[in-house]
Amino acid sequence: MLGQVTRMPRDTTKVYSYIERYSKKRKFTKFVHRLIFRPTERTNPTKKKKQTRQQQNIFKKHECKIIRNINIEVLDPFGFAIDNPNKIPKKWIEKAGNSMHTKSKKWAIRNHLLFKKNDELDSLLVKESERLIQRQRYIRNVSIKPVPIPNSKDSVDISITVLDSWSLIPNGSISSSNGNLEITERNFLGLGHEFENNFRQRFTDNTAAYGMRYIIPNFRNTFISTVFHYDEDFDKNHVKAAGINRVFFSPFTRWAGGIAFEQRFYRDSLSETNDVMALKNFKLETQDYWAGHSFRIFKGNTEDDRITNLVTTLRFRNIKYPESPELAYDPIDYFSNSRLYLASIGITSRRFVENKYLFNYGIPEYVQIGKTYAITSGFEEKNSIRRNYFGGRFSFGGFHNFGYFGSNFELGSFFNDGASEQTTFRAEALYFTDLIEYGNWKFRQFIKPQLTIGNNRIPTKSDLLNLSDPNGIEGFQNSIQGTKKLLVTFQTQSYIPGNYLGFRMSPFANFSMGMIAHQNENLLKTPLYSKFGIGVLISNDYLVFNSFLLSFAYYPTIPGTGDNIFKLNSFKNNDIDLFDYQIGKPAIVPFQ
């Protein structure tokens, strides 16, 4: 753990105003300060309150005391309450469920702490540790509290209470042509590991497919995750992958990096020069390495000072094609060996705000807010040609009087002999309302538009956009392609008060629409494709699975498939991703 995070010095004097005055003495610090912070004289206490976690700082009077002991208690998922130590299981079904559940190991919880015994208590690191534990999918709730020590003025104990969640999650879908059963154990043997198995069956020819993923999320408190992945589809296309990775999981993280290896085999149809289509084999092997470091910009002790960082990262990716189509089907040699070298540098300021009733019923969820400014540069070696690359990213998001609003803008391009190639521009936004209450009913409205525009793309279908899932309309599968597309998603999430026989209902409605066009076409004059969906997330603590989702989607038309199509469980209520203001592994602006 040492060196993973920056701890707060013993001096806890408020220095924000001093930092602001000091920053004005130098052009660079003044520029950085204006990018990240608002002037003190303009700070609106009302707005600021909405962007901070609404809880009493129970650690304030214990700040900088020595942590003597850390006591961890793990509760079974049924019949216990995190805020009521006197509540115990009484019903036979609660006791039966707990008897079949394997509790999280205490060391698995300790793995996610940013502090340890004999450290000075830092309330920001305690709060961040609570978030890191809460984000584990096998944890339903967590509480970290100080315990005063009688007759001790310089020491304190820490009490951590964790309420487990039932971790064995089945999921599935079925249609007239195939079926899918997914079984995920989110807390394998209480170790905190995730083991996912996916079984698929095609009814027309009785062909089976299988996928597996095993994740070790945090190895011995290093926050290094390990992933093993295997998947084979109905057509024997397969992928084998393994990797270790450590992201900037917290604003207080100082180093990150990763190594990944992947082998992929698939078949795809390509056209020859005379437009004759043929099925060709593709086999590629990828090695991916990256590393990064985060530097504090300001030396103050306020939260704003401590979460503002200058981040630098490096990456090397090597792709080899042991098997690829012959030149008649790939005249530009698009599917060939390549080496990519990238470096990024940027400034980020981010924090996490606890919220509830976003995509789950009453469970704490964390929304990331902040700002990011980053540039990426490097070069690619492919087909004996070296192309330079340059890109940039600007993103921001936060809570306002009208709700949450965030946006992300990215622009990147390769350059060959002074000419731009494979240019990509992406703009996306996310808005959701504050929790709207009508009586005891709760609602939220989400809106997420996404625009992607490409220029001077390579003339091959693998370098084009589409509207297919997962980068288009959920459940949409078609062959329409282009170089620019617009997607807009609307979702209404609701929560019915109370419960019925232990069942809590969260109905939702979703509408997605998209347009796609080629470079010489007017995007707004192309056909509009859409999906109308309704569903309900049903939660019950006494089920073998905590919650299950049922959704129906209607597609007026899917080119190449038909009109007036209905699908079951083709989308989820959390398909809308929240923004991440982390600067991580350097990457080409995604064209998808």
Tab-separated table of C-alpha atoms in Angstrom, residues 163-562:
chain	number	residue	atom	x	y	z
A	163	LEU	CA	-23.460	-6.198	4.266
A	164	ASP	CA	-22.907	-8.897	1.690
A	165	SER	CA	-25.046	-9.212	-1.409
A	166	TRP	CA	-26.197	-12.528	-2.796
A	167	SER	CA	-23.544	-13.145	-5.390
A	168	LEU	CA	-24.804	-15.975	-7.621
A	169	ILE	CA	-26.526	-14.231	-10.518
A	170	PRO	CA	-28.250	-16.129	-13.345
A	171	ASN	CA	-29.322	-14.307	-16.484
A	172	GLY	CA	-30.627	-15.398	-19.835
A	173	SER	CA	-32.610	-14.725	-22.954
A	174	ILE	CA	-34.399	-16.784	-25.553
A	175	SER	CA	-35.708	-16.313	-29.078
A	176	SER	CA	-37.015	-18.564	-31.822
A	177	SER	CA	-33.475	-19.169	-33.115
A	178	ASN	CA	-31.250	-19.383	-30.033
A	179	GLY	CA	-31.040	-19.266	-26.269
A	180	ASN	CA	-28.539	-17.890	-23.789
A	181	LEU	CA	-27.866	-18.714	-20.133
A	182	GLU	CA	-25.341	-16.680	-18.166
A	183	ILE	CA	-24.306	-17.650	-14.640
A	184	THR	CA	-22.081	-15.236	-12.741
A	185	GLU	CA	-20.607	-15.785	-9.294
A	186	ARG	CA	-19.511	-12.328	-8.145
A	187	ASN	CA	-17.860	-13.517	-4.938
A	188	PHE	CA	-16.329	-16.889	-5.706
A	189	LEU	CA	-15.722	-18.777	-2.419
A	190	GLY	CA	-15.914	-15.434	-0.578
A	191	LEU	CA	-12.630	-14.325	-2.151
A	192	GLY	CA	-14.098	-11.356	-4.009
A	193	HIS	CA	-13.253	-12.972	-7.352
A	194	GLU	CA	-15.766	-12.957	-10.220
A	195	PHE	CA	-16.418	-16.096	-12.266
A	196	GLU	CA	-18.666	-15.705	-15.296
A	197	ASN	CA	-19.931	-18.536	-17.510
A	198	ASN	CA	-22.033	-18.055	-20.628
A	199	PHE	CA	-23.800	-20.959	-22.339
A	200	ARG	CA	-25.461	-20.435	-25.715
A	201	GLN	CA	-27.446	-22.792	-27.934
A	202	ARG	CA	-28.554	-22.338	-31.551
A	203	PHE	CA	-31.745	-24.300	-32.127
A	204	THR	CA	-31.647	-24.477	-35.927
A	205	ASP	CA	-28.621	-26.796	-36.033
A	206	ASN	CA	-28.224	-27.639	-32.310
A	207	THR	CA	-24.849	-25.842	-32.147
A	208	ALA	CA	-23.454	-24.840	-28.751
A	209	ALA	CA	-21.218	-21.913	-27.784
A	210	TYR	CA	-19.447	-21.072	-24.538
A	211	GLY	CA	-17.748	-18.122	-22.892
A	212	MET	CA	-15.831	-17.777	-19.612
A	213	ARG	CA	-14.265	-14.912	-17.690
A	214	TYR	CA	-12.424	-15.059	-14.350
A	215	ILE	CA	-11.488	-11.793	-12.631
A	216	ILE	CA	-9.279	-11.245	-9.593
A	217	PRO	CA	-10.096	-7.571	-8.906
A	218	ASN	CA	-7.411	-6.740	-6.360
A	219	PHE	CA	-4.297	-8.754	-5.564
A	220	ARG	CA	-3.096	-8.284	-1.977
A	221	ASN	CA	-4.099	-4.627	-1.651
A	222	THR	CA	-2.101	-3.594	-4.737
A	223	PHE	CA	-5.302	-2.826	-6.697
A	224	ILE	CA	-3.822	-4.867	-9.533
A	225	SER	CA	-6.572	-6.798	-11.296
A	226	THR	CA	-6.068	-10.016	-13.240
A	227	VAL	CA	-8.390	-11.244	-15.991
A	228	PHE	CA	-8.622	-14.549	-17.854
A	229	HIS	CA	-11.071	-14.703	-20.743
A	230	TYR	CA	-12.164	-17.318	-23.259
A	231	ASP	CA	-15.068	-17.247	-25.703
A	232	GLU	CA	-16.132	-19.376	-28.666
A	233	ASP	CA	-19.253	-18.591	-30.689
A	234	PHE	CA	-21.524	-20.725	-32.880
A	235	ASP	CA	-19.184	-20.415	-35.875
A	236	LYS	CA	-16.071	-21.454	-33.920
A	237	ASN	CA	-14.739	-17.914	-33.830
A	238	HIS	CA	-12.862	-17.619	-30.572
A	239	VAL	CA	-10.841	-15.322	-28.356
A	240	LYS	CA	-8.314	-16.174	-25.637
A	241	ALA	CA	-7.019	-13.375	-23.428
A	242	ALA	CA	-5.191	-12.728	-20.180
A	243	GLY	CA	-3.995	-9.533	-18.568
A	244	ILE	CA	-3.048	-7.665	-15.428
A	245	ASN	CA	-4.006	-4.053	-14.978
A	246	ARG	CA	-3.897	-1.251	-12.432
A	247	VAL	CA	-5.873	1.829	-13.377
A	248	PHE	CA	-5.987	5.214	-11.658
A	249	PHE	CA	-8.795	3.841	-9.487
A	250	SER	CA	-8.817	6.923	-7.253
A	251	PRO	CA	-7.799	10.589	-7.510
A	252	PHE	CA	-5.163	9.737	-4.892
A	253	THR	CA	-3.539	6.983	-6.988
A	254	ARG	CA	0.025	7.724	-8.061
A	255	TRP	CA	0.949	4.943	-10.487
A	256	ALA	CA	-0.886	2.719	-12.956
A	257	GLY	CA	-0.109	0.302	-15.756
A	258	GLY	CA	-0.919	-2.999	-17.342
A	259	ILE	CA	0.028	-5.898	-19.594
A	260	ALA	CA	-2.437	-7.739	-21.823
A	261	PHE	CA	-2.182	-10.627	-24.267
A	262	GLU	CA	-4.904	-11.696	-26.663
A	263	GLN	CA	-5.278	-14.261	-29.423
A	264	ARG	CA	-8.310	-13.956	-31.659
A	265	PHE	CA	-9.589	-16.063	-34.551
A	266	TYR	CA	-12.655	-15.227	-36.623
A	267	ARG	CA	-14.156	-15.566	-40.084
A	268	ASP	CA	-15.617	-12.682	-42.003
A	269	SER	CA	-16.804	-12.101	-45.550
A	270	LEU	CA	-14.793	-9.828	-47.839
A	271	SER	CA	-15.295	-8.935	-51.487
A	272	GLU	CA	-12.722	-9.500	-54.204
A	273	THR	CA	-11.948	-6.821	-56.768
A	274	ASN	CA	-14.807	-8.198	-58.912
A	275	ASP	CA	-17.210	-7.871	-55.937
A	276	VAL	CA	-17.381	-11.619	-55.323
A	277	MET	CA	-17.905	-12.235	-51.592
A	278	ALA	CA	-15.955	-14.957	-49.807
A	279	LEU	CA	-15.521	-16.070	-46.203
A	280	LYS	CA	-11.947	-15.497	-45.027
A	281	ASN	CA	-9.980	-16.459	-41.927
A	282	PHE	CA	-8.443	-13.899	-39.589
A	283	LYS	CA	-6.036	-14.725	-36.796
A	284	LEU	CA	-4.326	-12.007	-34.807
A	285	GLU	CA	-2.177	-11.874	-31.699
A	286	THR	CA	-1.974	-8.718	-29.599
A	287	GLN	CA	0.482	-7.616	-26.933
A	288	ASP	CA	-0.374	-4.428	-25.064
A	289	TYR	CA	1.780	-2.658	-22.453
A	290	TRP	CA	1.207	0.660	-20.703
A	291	ALA	CA	2.335	2.613	-17.639
A	292	GLY	CA	1.504	5.960	-16.101
A	293	HIS	CA	2.149	8.274	-13.180
A	294	SER	CA	0.044	10.946	-11.536
A	295	PHE	CA	1.627	14.061	-9.984
A	296	ARG	CA	-0.072	16.419	-7.561
A	297	ILE	CA	-0.107	19.980	-8.878
A	298	PHE	CA	-0.983	21.854	-5.688
A	299	LYS	CA	0.404	21.278	-2.191
A	300	GLY	CA	-2.669	22.357	-0.239
A	301	ASN	CA	-4.755	20.074	1.950
A	302	THR	CA	-8.231	20.895	0.645
A	303	GLU	CA	-10.006	18.203	-1.334
A	304	ASP	CA	-9.808	20.280	-4.534
A	305	ASP	CA	-6.043	20.569	-4.156
A	306	ARG	CA	-5.539	16.878	-3.480
A	307	ILE	CA	-7.647	15.564	-6.384
A	308	THR	CA	-6.059	17.774	-9.054
A	309	ASN	CA	-3.295	15.921	-10.866
A	310	LEU	CA	-0.955	16.068	-13.821
A	311	VAL	CA	-1.042	12.611	-15.422
A	312	THR	CA	1.502	11.174	-17.865
A	313	THR	CA	1.143	7.775	-19.553
A	314	LEU	CA	2.974	5.666	-22.154
A	315	ARG	CA	1.784	2.735	-24.271
A	316	PHE	CA	3.138	0.168	-26.714
A	317	ARG	CA	0.880	-2.187	-28.661
A	318	ASN	CA	2.086	-4.902	-31.022
A	319	ILE	CA	-0.364	-6.699	-33.352
A	320	LYS	CA	0.621	-9.675	-35.492
A	321	TYR	CA	-1.489	-11.438	-38.136
A	322	PRO	CA	-0.368	-15.093	-38.481
A	323	GLU	CA	-3.353	-15.580	-40.794
A	324	SER	CA	-5.019	-12.930	-42.947
A	325	PRO	CA	-6.807	-12.648	-46.318
A	326	GLU	CA	-4.825	-12.727	-49.547
A	327	LEU	CA	-4.215	-9.453	-51.398
A	328	ALA	CA	-7.099	-10.079	-53.796
A	329	TYR	CA	-9.480	-9.570	-50.868
A	330	ASP	CA	-7.335	-7.073	-48.966
A	331	PRO	CA	-5.500	-5.015	-51.626
A	332	ILE	CA	-4.527	-2.255	-49.162
A	333	ASP	CA	-3.126	-4.810	-46.693
A	334	TYR	CA	-5.313	-3.464	-43.908
A	335	PHE	CA	-5.088	-6.688	-41.900
A	336	SER	CA	-1.328	-6.674	-41.355
A	337	ASN	CA	1.227	-6.422	-38.559
A	338	SER	CA	1.472	-3.079	-36.776
A	339	ARG	CA	3.231	-1.375	-33.874
A	340	LEU	CA	1.682	1.546	-32.035
A	341	TYR	CA	3.578	3.927	-29.706
A	342	LEU	CA	1.567	6.508	-27.761
A	343	ALA	CA	2.124	9.022	-24.958
A	344	SER	CA	-0.468	11.122	-23.143
A	345	ILE	CA	-0.282	14.055	-20.793
A	346	GLY	CA	-3.149	15.852	-19.165
A	347	ILE	CA	-4.709	17.510	-16.158
A	348	THR	CA	-7.603	15.931	-14.335
A	349	SER	CA	-9.668	16.866	-11.310
A	350	ARG	CA	-12.324	14.371	-10.265
A	351	ARG	CA	-14.308	13.224	-7.272
A	352	PHE	CA	-17.148	10.814	-6.605
A	353	VAL	CA	-20.594	11.781	-5.356
A	354	GLU	CA	-22.796	9.208	-3.672
A	355	ASN	CA	-26.304	8.935	-5.046
A	356	LYS	CA	-29.216	6.536	-4.952
A	357	TYR	CA	-31.998	5.487	-7.300
A	358	LEU	CA	-29.981	5.802	-10.479
A	359	PHE	CA	-30.119	2.287	-11.916
A	360	ASN	CA	-30.764	0.324	-8.697
A	361	TYR	CA	-33.358	0.382	-5.954
A	362	GLY	CA	-31.937	2.202	-2.925
A	363	ILE	CA	-28.366	0.935	-3.328
A	364	PRO	CA	-25.579	3.561	-3.058
A	365	GLU	CA	-24.167	4.410	-6.490
A	366	TYR	CA	-21.333	6.802	-7.233
A	367	VAL	CA	-21.355	9.486	-9.909
A	368	GLN	CA	-18.018	10.860	-11.042
A	369	ILE	CA	-17.735	14.629	-11.507
A	370	GLY	CA	-14.788	16.727	-12.613
A	371	LYS	CA	-12.781	17.969	-15.583
A	372	THR	CA	-10.203	16.467	-17.910
A	373	TYR	CA	-7.824	18.083	-20.393
A	374	ALA	CA	-5.514	15.682	-22.220
A	375	ILE	CA	-3.472	15.331	-25.396
A	376	THR	CA	-2.125	12.145	-26.958
A	377	SER	CA	0.714	11.847	-29.452
A	378	GLY	CA	2.713	9.049	-31.017
A	379	PHE	CA	3.182	7.053	-34.187
A	380	GLU	CA	2.243	3.790	-35.876
A	381	GLU	CA	4.459	1.504	-37.949
A	382	LYS	CA	2.515	-0.548	-40.482
A	383	ASN	CA	3.254	-1.826	-44.006
A	384	SER	CA	6.688	-0.132	-43.942
A	385	ILE	CA	4.987	3.231	-43.375
A	386	ARG	CA	5.335	5.361	-40.262
A	387	ARG	CA	2.358	7.595	-39.505
A	388	ASN	CA	2.295	10.185	-36.745
A	389	TYR	CA	-0.736	10.547	-34.514
A	390	PHE	CA	-2.117	13.449	-32.527
A	391	GLY	CA	-5.331	13.727	-30.535
A	392	GLY	CA	-6.963	15.622	-27.716
A	393	ARG	CA	-9.755	15.242	-25.205
A	394	PHE	CA	-11.784	17.683	-23.143
A	395	SER	CA	-14.508	16.562	-20.762
A	396	PHE	CA	-16.368	17.980	-17.806
A	397	GLY	CA	-19.366	17.114	-15.682
A	398	GLY	CA	-21.091	18.033	-12.464
A	399	PHE	CA	-24.336	18.595	-10.615
A	400	HIS	CA	-26.336	21.771	-11.162
A	401	ASN	CA	-29.687	23.143	-10.066
A	402	PHE	CA	-31.293	21.372	-13.039
A	403	GLY	CA	-29.580	18.012	-12.457
A	404	TYR	CA	-26.394	16.362	-13.648
A	405	PHE	CA	-24.808	17.355	-16.946
A	406	GLY	CA	-21.582	16.049	-18.434
A	407	SER	CA	-19.945	16.150	-21.846
A	408	ASN	CA	-16.956	14.673	-23.612
A	409	PHE	CA	-15.188	15.878	-26.774
A	410	GLU	CA	-12.405	14.018	-28.581
A	411	LEU	CA	-10.538	14.684	-31.820
A	412	GLY	CA	-7.692	12.627	-33.231
A	413	SER	CA	-5.991	11.886	-36.537
A	414	PHE	CA	-3.057	10.103	-38.139
A	415	PHE	CA	-0.775	12.152	-40.392
A	416	ASN	CA	1.091	10.730	-43.376
A	417	ASP	CA	3.278	13.041	-45.484
A	418	GLY	CA	1.419	16.040	-44.101
A	419	ALA	CA	-2.035	14.683	-44.947
A	420	SER	CA	-4.554	13.616	-42.312
A	421	GLU	CA	-5.801	10.027	-42.322
A	422	GLN	CA	-8.445	8.187	-40.309
A	423	THR	CA	-9.578	11.357	-38.550
A	424	THR	CA	-12.177	10.912	-35.809
A	425	PHE	CA	-14.315	13.461	-33.984
A	426	ARG	CA	-16.537	12.372	-31.106
A	427	ALA	CA	-18.941	14.454	-29.055
A	428	GLU	CA	-21.225	13.049	-26.405
A	429	ALA	CA	-23.243	14.367	-23.510
A	430	LEU	CA	-25.198	12.951	-20.610
A	431	TYR	CA	-27.978	14.571	-18.648
A	432	PHE	CA	-30.111	13.173	-15.882
A	433	THR	CA	-32.498	14.903	-13.551
A	434	ASP	CA	-32.419	15.082	-9.802
A	435	LEU	CA	-34.646	12.500	-8.181
A	436	ILE	CA	-38.239	13.464	-8.968
A	437	GLU	CA	-40.780	12.417	-6.354
A	438	TYR	CA	-44.549	12.191	-6.864
A	439	GLY	CA	-45.862	11.078	-3.524
A	440	ASN	CA	-43.741	8.056	-2.709
A	441	TRP	CA	-42.919	7.304	-6.342
A	442	LYS	CA	-39.432	8.175	-7.563
A	443	PHE	CA	-38.374	9.022	-11.127
A	444	ARG	CA	-35.309	10.018	-13.097
A	445	GLN	CA	-35.007	11.042	-16.724
A	446	PHE	CA	-31.823	10.320	-18.712
A	447	ILE	CA	-30.784	11.772	-22.070
A	448	LYS	CA	-27.588	10.769	-23.870
A	449	PRO	CA	-26.722	12.045	-27.390
A	450	GLN	CA	-23.602	10.768	-29.204
A	451	LEU	CA	-22.093	12.055	-32.450
A	452	THR	CA	-19.200	10.399	-34.296
A	453	ILE	CA	-17.703	11.787	-37.519
A	454	GLY	CA	-14.880	10.228	-39.509
A	455	ASN	CA	-12.863	11.706	-42.353
A	456	ASN	CA	-10.428	10.111	-44.804
A	457	ARG	CA	-11.197	6.644	-43.492
A	458	ILE	CA	-9.582	3.582	-45.069
A	459	PRO	CA	-11.762	1.970	-47.799
A	460	THR	CA	-12.584	-1.264	-45.992
A	461	LYS	CA	-15.696	-2.261	-44.083
A	462	SER	CA	-13.604	-2.844	-40.951
A	463	ASP	CA	-12.897	0.903	-40.805
A	464	LEU	CA	-16.525	2.018	-40.935
A	465	LEU	CA	-19.223	2.767	-38.379
A	466	ASN	CA	-22.431	0.812	-37.863
A	467	LEU	CA	-25.593	0.975	-35.783
A	468	SER	CA	-25.267	-2.544	-34.416
A	469	ASP	CA	-25.070	-3.473	-30.765
A	470	PRO	CA	-22.921	-2.864	-28.656
A	471	ASN	CA	-21.841	0.463	-30.196
A	472	GLY	CA	-25.212	1.363	-31.639
A	473	ILE	CA	-28.833	0.638	-30.793
A	474	GLU	CA	-29.162	-2.154	-28.222
A	475	GLY	CA	-30.342	-5.380	-29.854
A	476	PHE	CA	-29.879	-3.916	-33.340
A	477	GLN	CA	-27.976	-6.075	-35.848
A	478	ASN	CA	-27.605	-4.947	-39.448
A	479	SER	CA	-25.036	-4.400	-42.185
A	480	ILE	CA	-25.576	-0.667	-42.771
A	481	GLN	CA	-22.296	1.243	-42.480
A	482	GLY	CA	-20.985	4.776	-42.837
A	483	THR	CA	-18.414	7.324	-41.711
A	484	LYS	CA	-20.667	9.389	-39.436
A	485	LYS	CA	-23.516	8.570	-37.115
A	486	LEU	CA	-25.785	10.149	-34.543
A	487	LEU	CA	-27.304	8.260	-31.624
A	488	VAL	CA	-29.730	9.626	-29.045
A	489	THR	CA	-31.052	7.649	-26.087
A	490	PHE	CA	-33.867	8.643	-23.733
A	491	GLN	CA	-34.649	6.651	-20.615
A	492	THR	CA	-37.132	7.099	-17.813
A	493	GLN	CA	-36.301	5.184	-14.643
A	494	SER	CA	-38.918	4.813	-11.928
A	495	TYR	CA	-39.159	3.198	-8.499
A	496	ILE	CA	-42.466	1.978	-7.103
A	497	PRO	CA	-42.807	2.588	-3.343
A	498	GLY	CA	-42.949	-0.281	-0.919
A	499	ASN	CA	-42.751	-3.949	-1.762
A	500	TYR	CA	-45.110	-6.724	-2.652
A	501	LEU	CA	-44.301	-10.066	-0.977
A	502	GLY	CA	-40.735	-8.796	-0.725
A	503	PHE	CA	-40.547	-7.726	-4.384
A	504	ARG	CA	-39.452	-4.166	-5.193
A	505	MET	CA	-40.308	-2.919	-8.676
A	506	SER	CA	-38.308	-0.509	-10.835
A	507	PRO	CA	-40.073	-0.024	-14.185
A	508	PHE	CA	-38.246	1.812	-16.955
A	509	ALA	CA	-38.872	2.958	-20.510
A	510	ASN	CA	-36.229	3.443	-23.184
A	511	PHE	CA	-36.239	5.039	-26.612
A	512	SER	CA	-33.179	5.026	-28.876
A	513	MET	CA	-32.792	6.430	-32.363
A	514	GLY	CA	-29.885	6.564	-34.748
A	515	MET	CA	-28.823	7.750	-38.178
A	516	ILE	CA	-25.761	6.802	-40.199
A	517	ALA	CA	-24.290	8.199	-43.422
A	518	HIS	CA	-21.234	8.085	-45.642
A	519	GLN	CA	-18.822	10.983	-46.029
A	520	ASN	CA	-20.587	12.527	-49.029
A	521	GLU	CA	-24.087	12.193	-47.544
A	522	ASN	CA	-26.128	14.527	-45.351
A	523	LEU	CA	-26.476	12.735	-42.038
A	524	LEU	CA	-29.763	14.411	-41.169
A	525	LYS	CA	-31.354	13.287	-44.447
A	526	THR	CA	-30.666	9.594	-43.970
A	527	PRO	CA	-33.272	7.110	-42.635
A	528	LEU	CA	-33.987	7.171	-38.924
A	529	TYR	CA	-33.801	3.819	-37.139
A	530	SER	CA	-35.271	3.398	-33.691
A	531	LYS	CA	-36.066	1.124	-30.785
A	532	PHE	CA	-38.864	1.397	-28.235
A	533	GLY	CA	-38.376	-0.534	-25.036
A	534	ILE	CA	-40.047	-1.090	-21.696
A	535	GLY	CA	-38.884	-3.196	-18.807
A	536	VAL	CA	-38.824	-3.736	-15.096
A	537	LEU	CA	-36.016	-4.465	-12.648
A	538	ILE	CA	-37.397	-6.715	-9.919
A	539	SER	CA	-35.483	-6.941	-6.643
A	540	ASN	CA	-36.041	-9.343	-3.769
A	541	ASP	CA	-33.572	-10.098	-0.979
A	542	TYR	CA	-34.990	-13.573	-0.565
A	543	LEU	CA	-34.453	-14.786	-4.102
A	544	VAL	CA	-31.492	-16.919	-5.103
A	545	PHE	CA	-30.632	-13.906	-7.237
A	546	ASN	CA	-31.109	-10.435	-5.723
A	547	SER	CA	-32.674	-8.992	-8.836
A	548	PHE	CA	-33.710	-9.911	-12.315
A	549	LEU	CA	-34.659	-7.839	-15.298
A	550	LEU	CA	-37.392	-8.318	-17.856
A	551	SER	CA	-37.508	-6.105	-20.942
A	552	PHE	CA	-39.342	-5.981	-24.257
A	553	ALA	CA	-38.145	-4.037	-27.276
A	554	TYR	CA	-39.917	-3.097	-30.484
A	555	TYR	CA	-37.978	-2.256	-33.654
A	556	PRO	CA	-40.047	-0.681	-36.460
A	557	THR	CA	-37.458	-1.880	-38.957
A	558	ILE	CA	-34.059	-3.573	-38.982
A	559	PRO	CA	-32.522	-3.567	-42.478
A	560	GLY	CA	-31.801	-7.067	-43.680
A	561	THR	CA	-33.945	-8.590	-40.923
A	562	GLY	CA	-37.466	-7.250	-41.323
